[in-house]
PDB file of N, CA and C in Angstrom:
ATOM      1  N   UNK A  26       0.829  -1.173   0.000  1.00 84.00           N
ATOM      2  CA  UNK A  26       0.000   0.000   0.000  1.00 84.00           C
ATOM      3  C   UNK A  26       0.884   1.249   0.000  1.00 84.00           C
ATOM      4  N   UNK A  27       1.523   1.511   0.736  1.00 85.00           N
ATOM      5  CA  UNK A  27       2.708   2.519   0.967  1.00 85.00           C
ATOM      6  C   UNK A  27       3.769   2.332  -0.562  1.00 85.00           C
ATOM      7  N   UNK A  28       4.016   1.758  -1.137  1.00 85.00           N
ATOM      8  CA  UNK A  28       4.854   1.829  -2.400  1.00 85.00           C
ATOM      9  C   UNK A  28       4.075   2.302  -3.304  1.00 85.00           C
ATOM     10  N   UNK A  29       2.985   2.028  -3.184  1.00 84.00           N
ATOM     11  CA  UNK A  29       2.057   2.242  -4.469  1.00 84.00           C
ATOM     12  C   UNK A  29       1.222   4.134  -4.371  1.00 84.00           C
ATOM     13  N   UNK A  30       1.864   4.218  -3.052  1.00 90.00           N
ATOM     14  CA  UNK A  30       1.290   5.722  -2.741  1.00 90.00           C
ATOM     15  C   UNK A  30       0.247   6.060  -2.378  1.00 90.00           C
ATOM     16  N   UNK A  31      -0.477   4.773  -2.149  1.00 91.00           N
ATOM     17  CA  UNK A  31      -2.359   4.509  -0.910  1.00 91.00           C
ATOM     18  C   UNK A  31      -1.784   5.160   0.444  1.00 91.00           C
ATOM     19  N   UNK A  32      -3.772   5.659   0.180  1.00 91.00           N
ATOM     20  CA  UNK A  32      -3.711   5.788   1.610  1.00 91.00           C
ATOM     21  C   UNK A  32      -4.697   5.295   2.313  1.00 91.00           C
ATOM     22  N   UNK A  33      -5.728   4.916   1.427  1.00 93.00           N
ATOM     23  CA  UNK A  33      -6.987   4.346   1.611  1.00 93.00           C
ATOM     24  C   UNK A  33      -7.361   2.964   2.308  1.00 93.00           C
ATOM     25  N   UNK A  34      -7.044   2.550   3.362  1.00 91.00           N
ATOM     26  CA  UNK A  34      -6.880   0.886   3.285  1.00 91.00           C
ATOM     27  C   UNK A  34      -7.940   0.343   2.496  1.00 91.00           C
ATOM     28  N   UNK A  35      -8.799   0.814   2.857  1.00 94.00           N
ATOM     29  CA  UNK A  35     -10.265  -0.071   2.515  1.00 94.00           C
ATOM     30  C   UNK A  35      -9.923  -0.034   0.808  1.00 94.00           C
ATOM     31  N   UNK A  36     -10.092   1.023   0.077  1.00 93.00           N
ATOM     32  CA  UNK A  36      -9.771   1.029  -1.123  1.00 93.00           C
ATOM     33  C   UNK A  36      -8.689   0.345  -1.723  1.00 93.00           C
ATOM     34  N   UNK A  37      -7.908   0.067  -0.931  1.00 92.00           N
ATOM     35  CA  UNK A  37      -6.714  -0.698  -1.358  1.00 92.00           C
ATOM     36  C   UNK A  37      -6.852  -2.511  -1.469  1.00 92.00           C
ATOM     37  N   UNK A  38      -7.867  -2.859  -0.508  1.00 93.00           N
ATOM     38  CA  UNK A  38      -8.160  -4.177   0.387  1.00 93.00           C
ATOM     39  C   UNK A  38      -9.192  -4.212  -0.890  1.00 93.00           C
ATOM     40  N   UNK A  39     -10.347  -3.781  -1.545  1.00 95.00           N
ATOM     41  CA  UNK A  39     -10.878  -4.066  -1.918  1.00 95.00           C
ATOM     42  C   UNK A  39     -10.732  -3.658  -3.589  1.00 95.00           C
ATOM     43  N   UNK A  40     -10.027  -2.975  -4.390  1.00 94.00           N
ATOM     44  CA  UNK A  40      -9.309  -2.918  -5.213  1.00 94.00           C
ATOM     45  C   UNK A  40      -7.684  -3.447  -6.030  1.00 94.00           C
ATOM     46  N   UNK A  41      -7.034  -3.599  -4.565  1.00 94.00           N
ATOM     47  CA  UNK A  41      -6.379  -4.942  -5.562  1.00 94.00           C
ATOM     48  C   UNK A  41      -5.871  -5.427  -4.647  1.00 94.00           C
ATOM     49  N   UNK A  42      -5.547  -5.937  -3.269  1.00 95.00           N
ATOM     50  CA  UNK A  42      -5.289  -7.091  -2.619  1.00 95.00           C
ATOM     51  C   UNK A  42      -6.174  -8.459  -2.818  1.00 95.00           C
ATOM     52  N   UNK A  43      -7.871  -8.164  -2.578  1.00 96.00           N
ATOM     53  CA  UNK A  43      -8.447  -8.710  -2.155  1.00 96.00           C
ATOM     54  C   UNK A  43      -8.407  -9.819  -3.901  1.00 96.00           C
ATOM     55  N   UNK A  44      -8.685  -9.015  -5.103  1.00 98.00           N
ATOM     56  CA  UNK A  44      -8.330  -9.347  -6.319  1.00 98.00           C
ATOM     57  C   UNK A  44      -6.777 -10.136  -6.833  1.00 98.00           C
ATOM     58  N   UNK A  45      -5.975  -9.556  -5.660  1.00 97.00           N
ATOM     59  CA  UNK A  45      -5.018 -10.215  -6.022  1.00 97.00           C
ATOM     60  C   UNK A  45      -5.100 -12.178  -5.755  1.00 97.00           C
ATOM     61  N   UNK A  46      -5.516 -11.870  -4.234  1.00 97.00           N
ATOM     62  CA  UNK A  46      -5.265 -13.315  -3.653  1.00 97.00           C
ATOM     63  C   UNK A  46      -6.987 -14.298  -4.779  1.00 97.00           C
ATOM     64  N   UNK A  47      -7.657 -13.576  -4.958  1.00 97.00           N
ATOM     65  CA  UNK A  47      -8.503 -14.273  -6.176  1.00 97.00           C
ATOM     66  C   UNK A  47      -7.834 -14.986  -7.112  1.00 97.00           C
ATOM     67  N   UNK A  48      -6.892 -14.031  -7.841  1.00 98.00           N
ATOM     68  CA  UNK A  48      -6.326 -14.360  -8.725  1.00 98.00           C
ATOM     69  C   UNK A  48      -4.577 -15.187  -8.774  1.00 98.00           C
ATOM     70  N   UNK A  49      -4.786 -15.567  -7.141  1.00 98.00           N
ATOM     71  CA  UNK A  49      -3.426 -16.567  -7.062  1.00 98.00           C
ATOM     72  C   UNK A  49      -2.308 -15.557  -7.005  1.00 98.00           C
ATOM     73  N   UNK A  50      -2.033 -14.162  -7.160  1.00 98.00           N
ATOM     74  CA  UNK A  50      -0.773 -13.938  -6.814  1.00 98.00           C
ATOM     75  C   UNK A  50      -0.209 -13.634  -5.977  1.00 98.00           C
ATOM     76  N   UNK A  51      -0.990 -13.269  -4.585  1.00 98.00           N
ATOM     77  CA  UNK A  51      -0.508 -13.411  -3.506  1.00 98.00           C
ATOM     78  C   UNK A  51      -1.378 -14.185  -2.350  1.00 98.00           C
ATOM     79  N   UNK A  52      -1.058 -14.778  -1.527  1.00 98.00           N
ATOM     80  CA  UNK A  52      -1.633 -15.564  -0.193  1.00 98.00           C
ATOM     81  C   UNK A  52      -1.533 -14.971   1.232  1.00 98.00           C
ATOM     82  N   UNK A  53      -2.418 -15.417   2.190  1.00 97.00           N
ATOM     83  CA  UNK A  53      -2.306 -15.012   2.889  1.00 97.00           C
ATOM     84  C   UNK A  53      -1.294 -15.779   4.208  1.00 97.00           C
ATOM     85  N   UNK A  54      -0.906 -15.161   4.965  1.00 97.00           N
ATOM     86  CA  UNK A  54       0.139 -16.220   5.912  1.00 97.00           C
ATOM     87  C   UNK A  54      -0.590 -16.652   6.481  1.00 97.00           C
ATOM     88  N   UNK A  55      -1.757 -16.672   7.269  1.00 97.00           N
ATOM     89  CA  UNK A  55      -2.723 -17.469   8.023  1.00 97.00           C
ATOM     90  C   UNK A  55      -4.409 -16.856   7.484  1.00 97.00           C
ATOM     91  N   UNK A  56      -4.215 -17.936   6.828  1.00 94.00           N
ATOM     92  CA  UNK A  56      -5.268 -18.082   5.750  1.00 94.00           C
ATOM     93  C   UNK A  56      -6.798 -18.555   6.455  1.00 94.00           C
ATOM     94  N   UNK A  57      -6.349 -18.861   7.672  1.00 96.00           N
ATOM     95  CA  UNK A  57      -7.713 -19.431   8.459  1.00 96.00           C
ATOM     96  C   UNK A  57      -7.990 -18.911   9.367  1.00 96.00           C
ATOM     97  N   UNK A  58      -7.132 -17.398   9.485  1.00 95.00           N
ATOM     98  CA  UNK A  58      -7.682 -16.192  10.222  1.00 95.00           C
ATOM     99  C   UNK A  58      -7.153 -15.109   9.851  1.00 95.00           C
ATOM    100  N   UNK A  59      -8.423 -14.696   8.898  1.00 89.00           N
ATOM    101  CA  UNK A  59      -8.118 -13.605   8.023  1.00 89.00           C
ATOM    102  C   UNK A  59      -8.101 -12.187   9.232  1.00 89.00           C
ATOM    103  N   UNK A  60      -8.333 -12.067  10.335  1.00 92.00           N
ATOM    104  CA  UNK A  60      -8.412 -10.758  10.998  1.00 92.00           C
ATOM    105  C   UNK A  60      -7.041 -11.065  12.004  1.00 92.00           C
ATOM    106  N   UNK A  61      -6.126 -12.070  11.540  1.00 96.00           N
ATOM    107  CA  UNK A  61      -4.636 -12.061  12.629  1.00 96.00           C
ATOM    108  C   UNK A  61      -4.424 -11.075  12.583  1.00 96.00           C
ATOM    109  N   UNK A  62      -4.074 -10.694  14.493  1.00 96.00           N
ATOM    110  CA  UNK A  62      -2.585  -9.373  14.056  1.00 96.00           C
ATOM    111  C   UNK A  62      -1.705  -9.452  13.118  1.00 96.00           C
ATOM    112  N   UNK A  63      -1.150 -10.283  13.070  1.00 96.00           N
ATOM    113  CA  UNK A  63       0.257 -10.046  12.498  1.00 96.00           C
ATOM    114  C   UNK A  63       0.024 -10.889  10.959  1.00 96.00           C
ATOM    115  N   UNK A  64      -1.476 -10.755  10.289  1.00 96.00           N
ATOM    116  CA  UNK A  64      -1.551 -11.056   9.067  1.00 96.00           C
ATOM    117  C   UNK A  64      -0.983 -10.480   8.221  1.00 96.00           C
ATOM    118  N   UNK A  65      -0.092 -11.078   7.187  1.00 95.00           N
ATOM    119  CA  UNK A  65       0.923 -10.877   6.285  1.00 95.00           C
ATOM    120  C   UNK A  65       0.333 -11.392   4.793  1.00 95.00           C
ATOM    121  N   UNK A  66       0.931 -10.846   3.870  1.00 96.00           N
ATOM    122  CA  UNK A  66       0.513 -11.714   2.617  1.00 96.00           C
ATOM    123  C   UNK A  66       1.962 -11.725   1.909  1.00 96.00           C
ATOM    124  N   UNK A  67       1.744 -13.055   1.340  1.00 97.00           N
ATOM    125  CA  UNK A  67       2.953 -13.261   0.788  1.00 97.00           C
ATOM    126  C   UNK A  67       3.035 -13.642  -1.067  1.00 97.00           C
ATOM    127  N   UNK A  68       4.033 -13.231  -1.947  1.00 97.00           N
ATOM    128  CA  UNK A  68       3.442 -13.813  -3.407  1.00 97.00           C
ATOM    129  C   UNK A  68       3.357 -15.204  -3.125  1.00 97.00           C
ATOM    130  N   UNK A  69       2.755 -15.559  -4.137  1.00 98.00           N
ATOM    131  CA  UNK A  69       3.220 -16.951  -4.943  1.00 98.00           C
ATOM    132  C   UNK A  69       3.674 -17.044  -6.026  1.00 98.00           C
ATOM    133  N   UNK A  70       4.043 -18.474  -6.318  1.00 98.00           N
ATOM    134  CA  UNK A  70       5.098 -18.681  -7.655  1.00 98.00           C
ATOM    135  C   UNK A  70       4.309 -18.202  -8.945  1.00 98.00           C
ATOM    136  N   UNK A  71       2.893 -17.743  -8.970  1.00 98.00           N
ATOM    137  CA  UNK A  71       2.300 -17.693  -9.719  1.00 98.00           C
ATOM    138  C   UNK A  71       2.640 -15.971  -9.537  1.00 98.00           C
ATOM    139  N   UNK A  72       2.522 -15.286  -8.755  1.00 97.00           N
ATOM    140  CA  UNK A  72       2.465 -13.978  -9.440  1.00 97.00           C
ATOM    141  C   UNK A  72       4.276 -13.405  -9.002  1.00 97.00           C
ATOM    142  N   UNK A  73       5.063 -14.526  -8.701  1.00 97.00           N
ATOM    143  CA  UNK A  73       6.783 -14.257  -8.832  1.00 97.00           C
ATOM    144  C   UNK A  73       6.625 -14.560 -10.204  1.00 97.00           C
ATOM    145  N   UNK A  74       6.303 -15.415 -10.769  1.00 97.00           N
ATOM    146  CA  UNK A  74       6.349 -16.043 -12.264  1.00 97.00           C
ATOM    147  C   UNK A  74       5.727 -14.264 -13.527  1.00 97.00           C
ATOM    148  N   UNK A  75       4.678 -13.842 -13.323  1.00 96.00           N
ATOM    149  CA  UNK A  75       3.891 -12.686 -13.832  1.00 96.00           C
ATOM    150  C   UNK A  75       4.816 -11.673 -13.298  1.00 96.00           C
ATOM    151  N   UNK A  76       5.606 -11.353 -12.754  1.00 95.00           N
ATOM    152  CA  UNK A  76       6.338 -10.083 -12.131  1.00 95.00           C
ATOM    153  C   UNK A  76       7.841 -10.064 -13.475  1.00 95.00           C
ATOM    154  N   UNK A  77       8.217 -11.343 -13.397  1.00 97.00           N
ATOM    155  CA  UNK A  77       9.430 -11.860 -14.054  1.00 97.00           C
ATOM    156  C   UNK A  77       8.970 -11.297 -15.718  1.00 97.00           C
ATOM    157  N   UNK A  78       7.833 -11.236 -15.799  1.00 96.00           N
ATOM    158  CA  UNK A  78       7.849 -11.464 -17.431  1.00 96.00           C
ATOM    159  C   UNK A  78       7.239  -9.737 -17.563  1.00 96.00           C
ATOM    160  N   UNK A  79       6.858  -9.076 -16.828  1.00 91.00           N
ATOM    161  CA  UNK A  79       6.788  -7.160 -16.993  1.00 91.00           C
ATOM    162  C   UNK A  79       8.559  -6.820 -17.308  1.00 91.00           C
TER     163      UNK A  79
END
């Protein structure tokens, strides 16, 4: 969010995180509690793979 120059969380969460992990390129670190403190998201090989080829 901060690289991309957001400031919006919500707008951010629902414009392209939430789209991202839809679409496989990033996951969540604890995926079976989406409201953790210390929830993180991490890529996958699928959107390391799509980063490689921009």
């Amino acid at each position: 969010m901060e690289l991309a120059g957001l400031k919006d969380r919500m707008y951010f969460i629902n414009s392209f995180l939430h789209p991202a992990i839809e679409l496989g390129f990033v996951e969540p670190l604890y995926p079976d509690k989406p409201k953790h403190p210390r929830q993180k998201y991490r890529l996958t090989e699928k959107g390391k793979e799509y980063l490689r080829k921009l």
